[in-house]
Amino acid sequence: MTDMSRTTFMKTVAVAVALASLTINFGLIDLIDGFTGYVDQARNQVLDVGWGAMFGVIVPLGLLTQLRRPERRIAGIQQLAIVALALALAGVAGKAWWYLALALGIAVACAVLLALHPTRRTFFDAGPRLEPMMLALAAVAAVPCLVYAWRMISAQRDDLPPLDAVSNGLHHWTVMAALALVVLLLVVLSAIRSSGWRIPAISASIATGAWAISCLLAPTAAPGSEGHTWAYAALLWSVAALLVGAWPRTRDQSVAAAPRLQAT
């Protein structure tokens, strides 16, 4: 298989997996329902946005960024691997064993995409320097994310209501824990500046912002919410992460001018 046909096949797989995440895995509909409350009469807004942020934002963004210059964006594939890892950890911790099947499916998709990726050998490479602002944002988010993840895992282990916050047979408590872990790990990934480091930074920002807005739209004591004060704090954090991730830097342009193509 030539390099061009390999890359074309990779892009096809990326689109297929992204569409599956958005549709049959309810990423898009749960994201929308989290803000509108149309499907379940606003009973589970925050929990729905959690599922939607994971499978309607983070997974598709990591995949669809591979459609243009994937050789500069291995971070999108790393992002998918982080999702699989976080889902597996949250599933084991919360004794939600079917989440392991979901994590395995995402891991298989990640492995296929990595095998086809033009710069697959850079998967474990860090950038030449750390991104100090992203490192600071990771430090700020570490304790809140870990505490929130533990609270969501405890809710899953205790089978707390609502019982109908389910997508494809998987209760949303576990995905909320995984989301907190993913956001933290994505910011750390951005801080080490792997190729395409802005992808996880922006993905973490959008996902956190979506969760924060859903908390503000929902009652303070809504399942999955930490109250309006924490929601405002998370919203400010997400804006800061977005600004750091999206702000252009001249040194990035020089790095992008010489992408490392190491396909075999």
Short mmCIF file of C-alpha atoms in Angstrom, two decimals, residues 112-221:
data_model
loop_
_atom_site.label_atom_id
_atom_site.label_comp_id
_atom_site.label_asym_id
_atom_site.label_seq_id
_atom_site.Cartn_x
_atom_site.Cartn_y
_atom_site.Cartn_z
CA VAL A 112 -6.01 1.00 13.15
CA LEU A 113 -5.69 4.74 12.63
CA LEU A 114 -2.23 4.77 14.14
CA ALA A 115 -1.08 1.93 11.89
CA LEU A 116 -2.20 3.97 8.87
CA HIS A 117 -0.95 7.34 10.11
CA PRO A 118 1.88 9.00 8.15
CA THR A 119 3.77 9.94 11.34
CA ARG A 120 2.86 6.95 13.49
CA ARG A 121 6.41 6.68 14.82
CA THR A 122 5.98 10.02 16.61
CA PHE A 123 3.06 8.75 18.71
CA PHE A 124 5.12 8.74 21.91
CA ASP A 125 7.18 11.83 21.09
CA ALA A 126 6.94 15.04 23.09
CA GLY A 127 7.68 18.48 21.76
CA PRO A 128 11.02 20.23 22.14
CA ARG A 129 9.73 22.27 25.07
CA LEU A 130 6.83 22.39 27.50
CA GLU A 131 3.94 24.82 27.12
CA PRO A 132 4.01 26.64 30.49
CA MET A 133 0.50 28.08 30.29
CA MET A 134 -1.05 24.69 29.59
CA LEU A 135 1.03 23.20 32.38
CA ALA A 136 -0.35 25.86 34.74
CA LEU A 137 -3.91 25.14 33.61
CA ALA A 138 -3.32 21.43 34.21
CA ALA A 139 -2.09 22.18 37.73
CA VAL A 140 -5.18 24.28 38.44
CA ALA A 141 -7.53 21.59 37.11
CA ALA A 142 -5.85 18.55 38.66
CA VAL A 143 -7.52 18.44 42.08
CA PRO A 144 -11.03 19.50 40.94
CA CYS A 145 -10.96 16.96 38.08
CA LEU A 146 -9.79 14.10 40.29
CA VAL A 147 -12.28 14.92 43.05
CA TYR A 148 -15.12 15.17 40.54
CA ALA A 149 -14.10 11.88 38.91
CA TRP A 150 -14.13 10.16 42.31
CA ARG A 151 -17.58 11.56 43.12
CA MET A 152 -18.96 10.29 39.82
CA ILE A 153 -17.35 6.88 40.32
CA SER A 154 -18.90 6.69 43.80
CA ALA A 155 -22.30 7.53 42.33
CA GLN A 156 -21.90 4.74 39.79
CA ARG A 157 -20.84 2.19 42.41
CA ASP A 158 -23.80 3.16 44.60
CA ASP A 159 -26.24 3.03 41.64
CA LEU A 160 -27.54 6.49 42.45
CA PRO A 161 -30.43 7.92 40.43
CA PRO A 162 -31.38 9.00 37.84
CA LEU A 163 -31.71 5.50 36.44
CA ASP A 164 -32.69 6.69 32.97
CA ALA A 165 -29.47 8.62 32.21
CA VAL A 166 -28.34 5.88 29.85
CA SER A 167 -26.95 5.69 26.31
CA ASN A 168 -26.52 2.33 24.58
CA GLY A 169 -27.06 0.63 27.92
CA LEU A 170 -24.28 2.57 29.66
CA HIS A 171 -25.12 4.84 32.58
CA HIS A 172 -23.69 8.34 32.37
CA TRP A 173 -22.14 8.43 35.85
CA THR A 174 -19.12 6.57 34.53
CA VAL A 175 -18.66 8.75 31.48
CA MET A 176 -18.72 11.82 33.72
CA ALA A 177 -15.78 10.38 35.67
CA ALA A 178 -14.01 9.55 32.42
CA LEU A 179 -14.66 13.05 31.10
CA ALA A 180 -12.96 14.63 34.10
CA LEU A 181 -9.93 12.39 33.59
CA VAL A 182 -9.87 13.07 29.85
CA VAL A 183 -9.96 16.85 30.29
CA LEU A 184 -7.03 16.71 32.70
CA LEU A 185 -5.00 14.34 30.51
CA LEU A 186 -5.69 16.36 27.37
CA VAL A 187 -4.33 19.49 29.00
CA VAL A 188 -1.23 17.57 30.08
CA LEU A 189 -0.87 16.30 26.50
CA SER A 190 -1.07 19.87 25.26
CA ALA A 191 1.53 20.94 27.80
CA ILE A 192 4.12 18.49 26.43
CA ARG A 193 3.50 19.93 22.96
CA SER A 194 3.25 16.82 20.84
CA SER A 195 2.58 17.50 17.17
CA GLY A 196 -0.85 19.13 16.92
CA TRP A 197 -0.96 20.01 20.63
CA ARG A 198 -3.67 22.60 20.05
CA ILE A 199 -6.19 19.85 19.25
CA PRO A 200 -6.38 18.46 22.81
CA ALA A 201 -6.22 21.96 24.27
CA ILE A 202 -9.22 23.15 22.28
CA SER A 203 -11.09 19.88 22.79
CA ALA A 204 -10.64 20.09 26.57
CA SER A 205 -11.76 23.70 26.51
CA ILE A 206 -14.95 23.02 24.54
CA ALA A 207 -15.86 19.97 26.62
CA THR A 208 -15.33 21.83 29.90
CA GLY A 209 -17.26 24.83 28.65
CA ALA A 210 -20.15 22.59 27.59
CA TRP A 211 -20.27 20.98 31.03
CA ALA A 212 -20.13 24.37 32.74
CA ILE A 213 -22.94 25.83 30.64
CA SER A 214 -25.13 22.78 31.24
CA CYS A 215 -24.60 23.20 34.99
CA LEU A 216 -25.65 26.84 34.74
CA LEU A 217 -28.77 25.91 32.76
CA ALA A 218 -29.72 23.14 35.18
CA PRO A 219 -30.76 23.41 38.84
CA THR A 220 -27.86 23.67 41.28
CA ALA A 221 -28.45 20.17 42.64
#
